[in-house]
CSV table of C-alpha atoms and ligand atoms in Angstrom, one decimal:
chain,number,residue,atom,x,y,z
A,11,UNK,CA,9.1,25.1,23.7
A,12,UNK,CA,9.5,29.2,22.4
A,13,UNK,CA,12.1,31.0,22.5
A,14,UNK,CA,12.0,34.6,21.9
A,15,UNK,CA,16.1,34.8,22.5
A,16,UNK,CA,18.9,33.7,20.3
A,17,UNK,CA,21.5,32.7,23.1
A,18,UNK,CA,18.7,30.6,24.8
A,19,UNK,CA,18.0,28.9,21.9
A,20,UNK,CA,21.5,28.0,20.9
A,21,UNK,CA,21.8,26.5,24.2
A,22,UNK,CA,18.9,24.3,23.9
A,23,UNK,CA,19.8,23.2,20.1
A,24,UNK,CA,23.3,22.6,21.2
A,25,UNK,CA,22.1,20.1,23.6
A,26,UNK,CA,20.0,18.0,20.6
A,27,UNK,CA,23.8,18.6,18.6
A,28,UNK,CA,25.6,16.6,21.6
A,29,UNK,CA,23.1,13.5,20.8
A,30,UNK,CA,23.9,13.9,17.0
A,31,UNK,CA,20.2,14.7,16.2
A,32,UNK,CA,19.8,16.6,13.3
A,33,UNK,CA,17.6,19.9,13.3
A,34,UNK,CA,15.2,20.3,10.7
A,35,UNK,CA,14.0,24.2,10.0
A,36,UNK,CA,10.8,25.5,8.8
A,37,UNK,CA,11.1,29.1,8.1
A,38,UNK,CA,7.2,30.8,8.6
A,39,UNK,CA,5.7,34.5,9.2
A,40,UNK,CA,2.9,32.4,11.5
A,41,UNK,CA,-0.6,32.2,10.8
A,42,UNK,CA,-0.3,28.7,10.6
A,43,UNK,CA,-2.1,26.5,8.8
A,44,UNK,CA,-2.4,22.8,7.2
A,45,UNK,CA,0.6,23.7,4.8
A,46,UNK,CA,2.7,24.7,7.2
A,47,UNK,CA,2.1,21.7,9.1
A,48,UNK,CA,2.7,19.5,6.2
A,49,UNK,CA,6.2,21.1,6.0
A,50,UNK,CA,6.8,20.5,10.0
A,51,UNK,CA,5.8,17.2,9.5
A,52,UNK,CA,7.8,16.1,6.6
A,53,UNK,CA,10.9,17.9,9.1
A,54,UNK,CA,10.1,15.7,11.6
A,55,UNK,CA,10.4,13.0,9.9
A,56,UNK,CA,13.5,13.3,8.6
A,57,UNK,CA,15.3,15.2,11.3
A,58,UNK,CA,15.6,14.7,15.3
A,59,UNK,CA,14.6,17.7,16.1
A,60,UNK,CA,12.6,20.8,14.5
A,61,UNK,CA,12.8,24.5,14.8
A,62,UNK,CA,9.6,26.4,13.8
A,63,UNK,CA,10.7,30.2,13.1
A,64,UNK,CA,7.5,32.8,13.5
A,65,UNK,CA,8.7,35.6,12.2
A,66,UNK,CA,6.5,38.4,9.8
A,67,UNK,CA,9.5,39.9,8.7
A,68,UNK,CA,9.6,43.7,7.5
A,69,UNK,CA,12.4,44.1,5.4
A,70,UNK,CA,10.4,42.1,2.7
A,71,UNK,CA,7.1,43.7,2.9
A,72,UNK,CA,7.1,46.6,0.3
A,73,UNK,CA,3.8,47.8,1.1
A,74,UNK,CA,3.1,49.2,4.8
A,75,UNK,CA,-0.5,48.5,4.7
A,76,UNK,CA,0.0,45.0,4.0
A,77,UNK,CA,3.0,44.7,6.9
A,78,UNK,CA,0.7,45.8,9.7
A,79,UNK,CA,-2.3,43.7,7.8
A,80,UNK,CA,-0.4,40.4,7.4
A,81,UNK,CA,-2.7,38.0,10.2
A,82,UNK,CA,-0.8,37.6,14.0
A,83,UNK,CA,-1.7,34.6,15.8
A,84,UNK,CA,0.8,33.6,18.1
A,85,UNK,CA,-1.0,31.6,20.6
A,86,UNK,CA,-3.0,29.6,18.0
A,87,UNK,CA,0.2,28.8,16.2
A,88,UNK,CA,2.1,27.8,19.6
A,89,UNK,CA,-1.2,25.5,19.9
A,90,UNK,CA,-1.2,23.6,16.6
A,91,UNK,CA,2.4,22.9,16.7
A,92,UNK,CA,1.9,21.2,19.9
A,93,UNK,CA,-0.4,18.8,18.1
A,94,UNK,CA,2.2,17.2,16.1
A,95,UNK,CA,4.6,14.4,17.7
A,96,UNK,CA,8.2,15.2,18.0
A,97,UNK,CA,10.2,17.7,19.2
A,98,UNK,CA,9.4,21.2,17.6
A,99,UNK,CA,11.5,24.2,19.4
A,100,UNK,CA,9.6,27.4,18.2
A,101,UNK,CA,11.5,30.6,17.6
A,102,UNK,CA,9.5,34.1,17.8
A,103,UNK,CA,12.0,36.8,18.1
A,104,UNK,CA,11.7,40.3,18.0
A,105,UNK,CA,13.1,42.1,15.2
A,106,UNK,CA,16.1,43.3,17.3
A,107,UNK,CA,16.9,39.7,18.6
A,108,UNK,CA,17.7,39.2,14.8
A,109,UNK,CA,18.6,41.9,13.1
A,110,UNK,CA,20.2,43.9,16.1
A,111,UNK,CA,19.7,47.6,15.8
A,112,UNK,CA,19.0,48.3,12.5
A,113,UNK,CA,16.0,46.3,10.6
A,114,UNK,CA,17.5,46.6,6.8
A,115,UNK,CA,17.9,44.3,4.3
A,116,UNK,CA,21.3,43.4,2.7
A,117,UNK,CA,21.4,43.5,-1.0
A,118,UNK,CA,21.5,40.5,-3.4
A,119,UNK,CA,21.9,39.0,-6.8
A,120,UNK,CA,20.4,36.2,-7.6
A,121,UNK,CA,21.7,36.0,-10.9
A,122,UNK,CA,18.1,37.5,-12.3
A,123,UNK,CA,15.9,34.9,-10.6
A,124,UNK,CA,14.6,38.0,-8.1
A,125,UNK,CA,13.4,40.5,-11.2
A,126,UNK,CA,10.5,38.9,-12.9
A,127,UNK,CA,7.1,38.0,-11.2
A,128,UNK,CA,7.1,39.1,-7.6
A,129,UNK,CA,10.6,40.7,-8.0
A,130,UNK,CA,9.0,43.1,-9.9
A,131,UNK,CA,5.6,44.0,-8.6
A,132,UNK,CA,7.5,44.0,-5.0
A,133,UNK,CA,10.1,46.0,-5.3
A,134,UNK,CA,13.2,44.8,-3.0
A,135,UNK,CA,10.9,41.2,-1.9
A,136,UNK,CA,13.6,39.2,-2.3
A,137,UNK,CA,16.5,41.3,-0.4
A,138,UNK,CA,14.4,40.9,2.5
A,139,UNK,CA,13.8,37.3,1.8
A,140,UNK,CA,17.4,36.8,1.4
A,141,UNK,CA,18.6,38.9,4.1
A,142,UNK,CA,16.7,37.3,6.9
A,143,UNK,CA,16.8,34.1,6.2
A,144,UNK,CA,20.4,34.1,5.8
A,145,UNK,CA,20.4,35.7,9.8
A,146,UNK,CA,17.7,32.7,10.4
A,147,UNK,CA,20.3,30.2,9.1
A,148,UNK,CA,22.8,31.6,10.8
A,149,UNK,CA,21.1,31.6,14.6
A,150,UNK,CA,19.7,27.8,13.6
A,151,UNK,CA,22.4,26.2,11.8
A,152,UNK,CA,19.6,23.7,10.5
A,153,UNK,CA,20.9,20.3,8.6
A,154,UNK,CA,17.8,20.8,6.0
A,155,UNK,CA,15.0,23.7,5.5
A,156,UNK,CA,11.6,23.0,3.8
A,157,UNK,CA,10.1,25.6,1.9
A,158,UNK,CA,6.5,25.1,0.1
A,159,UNK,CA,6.7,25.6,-3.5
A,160,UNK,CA,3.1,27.9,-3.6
A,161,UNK,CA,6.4,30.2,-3.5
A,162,UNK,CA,8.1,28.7,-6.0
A,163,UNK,CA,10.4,31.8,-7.1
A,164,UNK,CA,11.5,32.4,-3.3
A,165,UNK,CA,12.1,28.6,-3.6
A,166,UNK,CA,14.8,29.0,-6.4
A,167,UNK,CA,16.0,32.0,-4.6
A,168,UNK,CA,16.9,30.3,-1.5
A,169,UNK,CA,18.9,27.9,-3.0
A,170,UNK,CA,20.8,30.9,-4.8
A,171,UNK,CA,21.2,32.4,-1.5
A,172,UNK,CA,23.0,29.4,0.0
A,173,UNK,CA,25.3,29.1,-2.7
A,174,UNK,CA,26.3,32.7,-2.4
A,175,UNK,CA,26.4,32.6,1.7
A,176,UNK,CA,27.9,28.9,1.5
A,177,UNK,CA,25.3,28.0,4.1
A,178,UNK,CA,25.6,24.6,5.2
A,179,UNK,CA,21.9,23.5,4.6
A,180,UNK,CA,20.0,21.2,2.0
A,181,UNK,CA,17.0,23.0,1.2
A,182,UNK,CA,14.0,20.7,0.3
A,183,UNK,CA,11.1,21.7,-1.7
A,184,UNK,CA,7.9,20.5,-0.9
A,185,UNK,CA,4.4,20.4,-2.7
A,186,UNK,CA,1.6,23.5,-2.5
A,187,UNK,CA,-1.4,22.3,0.1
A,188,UNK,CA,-4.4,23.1,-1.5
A,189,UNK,CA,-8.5,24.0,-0.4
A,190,UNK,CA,-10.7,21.2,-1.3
A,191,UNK,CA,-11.4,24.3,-4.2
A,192,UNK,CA,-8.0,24.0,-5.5
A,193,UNK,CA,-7.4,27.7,-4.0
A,194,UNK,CA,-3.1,27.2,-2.9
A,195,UNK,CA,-3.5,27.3,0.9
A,196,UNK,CA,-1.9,30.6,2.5
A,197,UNK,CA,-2.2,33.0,5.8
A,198,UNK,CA,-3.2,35.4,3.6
A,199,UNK,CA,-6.8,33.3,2.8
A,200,UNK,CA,-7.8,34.1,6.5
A,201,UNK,CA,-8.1,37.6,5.4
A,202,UNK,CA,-10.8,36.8,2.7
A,203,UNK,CA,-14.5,37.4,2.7
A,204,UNK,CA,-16.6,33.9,1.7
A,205,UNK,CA,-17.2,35.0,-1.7
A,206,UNK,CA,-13.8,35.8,-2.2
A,207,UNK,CA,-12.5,32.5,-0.9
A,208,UNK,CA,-14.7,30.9,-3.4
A,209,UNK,CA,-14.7,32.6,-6.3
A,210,UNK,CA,-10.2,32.4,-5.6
A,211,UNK,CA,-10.7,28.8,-6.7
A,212,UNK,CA,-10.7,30.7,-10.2
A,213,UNK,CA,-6.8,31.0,-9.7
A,214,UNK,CA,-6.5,26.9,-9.7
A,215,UNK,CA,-9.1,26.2,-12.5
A,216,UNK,CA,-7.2,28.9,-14.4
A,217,UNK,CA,-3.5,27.0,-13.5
A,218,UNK,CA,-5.1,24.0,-14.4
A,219,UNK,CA,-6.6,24.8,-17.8
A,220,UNK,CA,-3.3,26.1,-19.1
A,221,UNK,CA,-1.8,23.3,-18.2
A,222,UNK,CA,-3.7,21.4,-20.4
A,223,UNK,CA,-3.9,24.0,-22.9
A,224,UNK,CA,-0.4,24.3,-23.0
A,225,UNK,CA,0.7,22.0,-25.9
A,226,UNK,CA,-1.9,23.1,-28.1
A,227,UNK,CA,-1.5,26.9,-28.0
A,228,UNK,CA,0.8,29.7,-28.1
A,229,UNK,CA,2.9,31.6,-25.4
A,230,UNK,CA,0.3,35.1,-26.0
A,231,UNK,CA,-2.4,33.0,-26.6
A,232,UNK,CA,-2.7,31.7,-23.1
A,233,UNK,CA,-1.9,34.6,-21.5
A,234,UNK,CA,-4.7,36.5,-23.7
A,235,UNK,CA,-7.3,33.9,-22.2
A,236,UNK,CA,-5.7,34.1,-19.0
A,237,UNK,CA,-6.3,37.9,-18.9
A,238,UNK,CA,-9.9,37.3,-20.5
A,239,UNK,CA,-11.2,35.0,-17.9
A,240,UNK,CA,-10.2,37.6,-14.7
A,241,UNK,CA,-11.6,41.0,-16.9
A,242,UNK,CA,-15.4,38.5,-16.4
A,243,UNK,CA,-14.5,38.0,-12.9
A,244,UNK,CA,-16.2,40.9,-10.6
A,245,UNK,CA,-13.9,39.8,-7.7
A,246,UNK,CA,-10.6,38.8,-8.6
A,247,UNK,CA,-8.2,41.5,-10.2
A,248,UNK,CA,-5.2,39.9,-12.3
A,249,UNK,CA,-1.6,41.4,-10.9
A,250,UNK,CA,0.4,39.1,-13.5
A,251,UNK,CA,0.3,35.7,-15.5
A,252,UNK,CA,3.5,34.3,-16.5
A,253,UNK,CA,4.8,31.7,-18.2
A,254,UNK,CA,8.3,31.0,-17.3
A,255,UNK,CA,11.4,28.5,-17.5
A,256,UNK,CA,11.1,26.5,-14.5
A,257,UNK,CA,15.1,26.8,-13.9
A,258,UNK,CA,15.9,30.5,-14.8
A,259,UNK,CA,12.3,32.0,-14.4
A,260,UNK,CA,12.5,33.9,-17.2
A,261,UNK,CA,9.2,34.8,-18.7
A,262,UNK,CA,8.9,32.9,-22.1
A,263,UNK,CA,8.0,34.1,-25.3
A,264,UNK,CA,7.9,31.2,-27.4
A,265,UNK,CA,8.2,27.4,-26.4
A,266,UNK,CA,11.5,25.5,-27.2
A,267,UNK,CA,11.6,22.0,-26.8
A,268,UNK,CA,13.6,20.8,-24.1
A,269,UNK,CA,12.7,23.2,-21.6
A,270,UNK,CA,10.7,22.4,-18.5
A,271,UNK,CA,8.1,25.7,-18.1
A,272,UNK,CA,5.9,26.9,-15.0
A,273,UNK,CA,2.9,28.9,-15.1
A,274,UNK,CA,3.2,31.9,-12.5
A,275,UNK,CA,0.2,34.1,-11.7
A,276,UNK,CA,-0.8,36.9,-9.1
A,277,UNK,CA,-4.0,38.3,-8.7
A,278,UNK,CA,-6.0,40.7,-6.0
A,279,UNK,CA,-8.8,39.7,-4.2
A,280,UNK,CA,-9.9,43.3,-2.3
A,281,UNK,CA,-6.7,44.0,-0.9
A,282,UNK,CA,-5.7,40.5,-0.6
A,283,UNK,CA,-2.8,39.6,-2.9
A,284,UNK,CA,-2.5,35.6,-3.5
A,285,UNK,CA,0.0,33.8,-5.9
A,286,UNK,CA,0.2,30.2,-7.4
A,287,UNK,CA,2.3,28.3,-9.6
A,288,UNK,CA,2.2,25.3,-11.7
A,289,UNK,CA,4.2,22.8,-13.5
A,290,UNK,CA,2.9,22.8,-17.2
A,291,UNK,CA,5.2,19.8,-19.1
B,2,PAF,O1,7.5,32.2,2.9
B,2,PAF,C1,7.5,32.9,4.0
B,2,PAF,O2,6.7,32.8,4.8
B,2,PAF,C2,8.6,33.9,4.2
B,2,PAF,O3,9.0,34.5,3.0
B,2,PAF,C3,9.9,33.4,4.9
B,2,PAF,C4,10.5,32.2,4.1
B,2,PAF,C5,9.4,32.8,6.3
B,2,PAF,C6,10.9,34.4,5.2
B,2,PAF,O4,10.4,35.5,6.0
């Protein structure tokens, strides 16, 4: 079923809320794919009910080009959700239906997890982030959210955000669906030529090499060989490689025992931006 209105949809979820189901919420801006489907399935499992939220949300788009470039597929979405058994209540609002008159994001701190990686090569990302899905939570007043960790900073910055809203919701992380390639599954990938889908795997190979790199060699001198493989790659332009502290996500400069690090990295195919993330110890 879609809803396009708030006060319908409340009406609807309080009906689930009078037979004690619990509602399971997975946040997307649409464009679905097998990731997203993963998360709706791993909801439904756990909950009674599901809301989908469709939802490309401006206030965290810094670039306008992307905005108005980020794929729209409504009716294909509404489709594959109907594949999957259980009850999945879609919400595809306007921007007003949220927001009310003015579209503008609120402002946050996160306590630094929103200034290095994306927070910083997208200016004010994470005020949107922050800003809508605290309305979203609101409107839904979901039990549990799932959130796919190919965003793993947003990830972290969700759970700061309800801590600081004191949002009554358990948000649970779930693993990055990959291409057969290894290339981290996005809505973004529908906007890639062939070669550039293939020769993306790069980003994967790359995540997986430092990984096993990482005991052996320095802070700089992975990133140096990071940087060195993309400069050979014709396609693929490198935005940013970063090896942070899973927990803070503060870049690191040297290793210290005890911490738990992430590789983080951003790179341009044409105008298609893709990120990734991996566990490195
Ligand atoms: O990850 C996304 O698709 C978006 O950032 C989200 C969580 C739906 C908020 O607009």
């Amino acid at each position: 079923m879609i809803f396009n209105q708030q006060q319908s949809l409340h009406k609807e979820l309080s009906r689930y809320r009078a037979l004690q189901k619990t509602i399971g919420f997975v946040p997307t801006m649409g464009a679905l794919h097998t990731g997203h489907l993963s998360l709706v399935e791993k909801a439904l499992s756990q909950n009674g009910i599901v809301v989908v939220s469709i939802f490309v949300n401006p206030t965290q788009f810094n670039n306008a080009s992307d905005l108005q470039k980020y794929p729209r597929s409504l009716d294909q979405d509404v489709k594959l959700l109907q594949t999957l058994n259980g009850v999945v209540l879609i919400y595809a609002p306007k921007p007003s239906d949220l927001y009310g008159k003015q579209v503008i994001s609120k402002h946050y701190d996160f306590g630094g997890l929103e200034n290095p990686m994306e927070g910083k090569f997208r200016k004010g990302h994470f005020d949107g982030v922050g800003t809508v899905l605290n309305l979203l939570f609101r409107a839904i007043r979901p039990d549990k959210a799932y959130f796919g960790e190919k965003d793993f900073q947003q990830l972290q910055v969700v759970r700061k955000l309800v801590q600081l809203e004191k949002l009554p919701v358990e948000i649970v992380g779930c693993p990055i669906s990959r291409e057969p390639h290894g290339l981290a599954m996005s809505s973004r990938n529908n906007r890639l030529s062939d070669t550039q889908f293939e020769e993306a795997g790069l980003i994967y190979q790359t995540l997986k090499e430092v990984q096993y790199k990482f005991d052996q060699y320095s802070v700089t001198k992975l990133k140096d060989w990071v940087q060195k493989q993309f400069s050979k790659n014709a396609h693929l332009e490198l935005e940013y490689f970063e090896i942070a502290i899973a927990k803070t996500l503060k870049p690191a400069v040297r290793k210290r025992s005890g911490n738990t690090y992430r590789a983080f990295i951003a790179v341009f195919a044409g105008e298609v931006r893709l990120i990734d993330n991996m566990a490195l110890n």
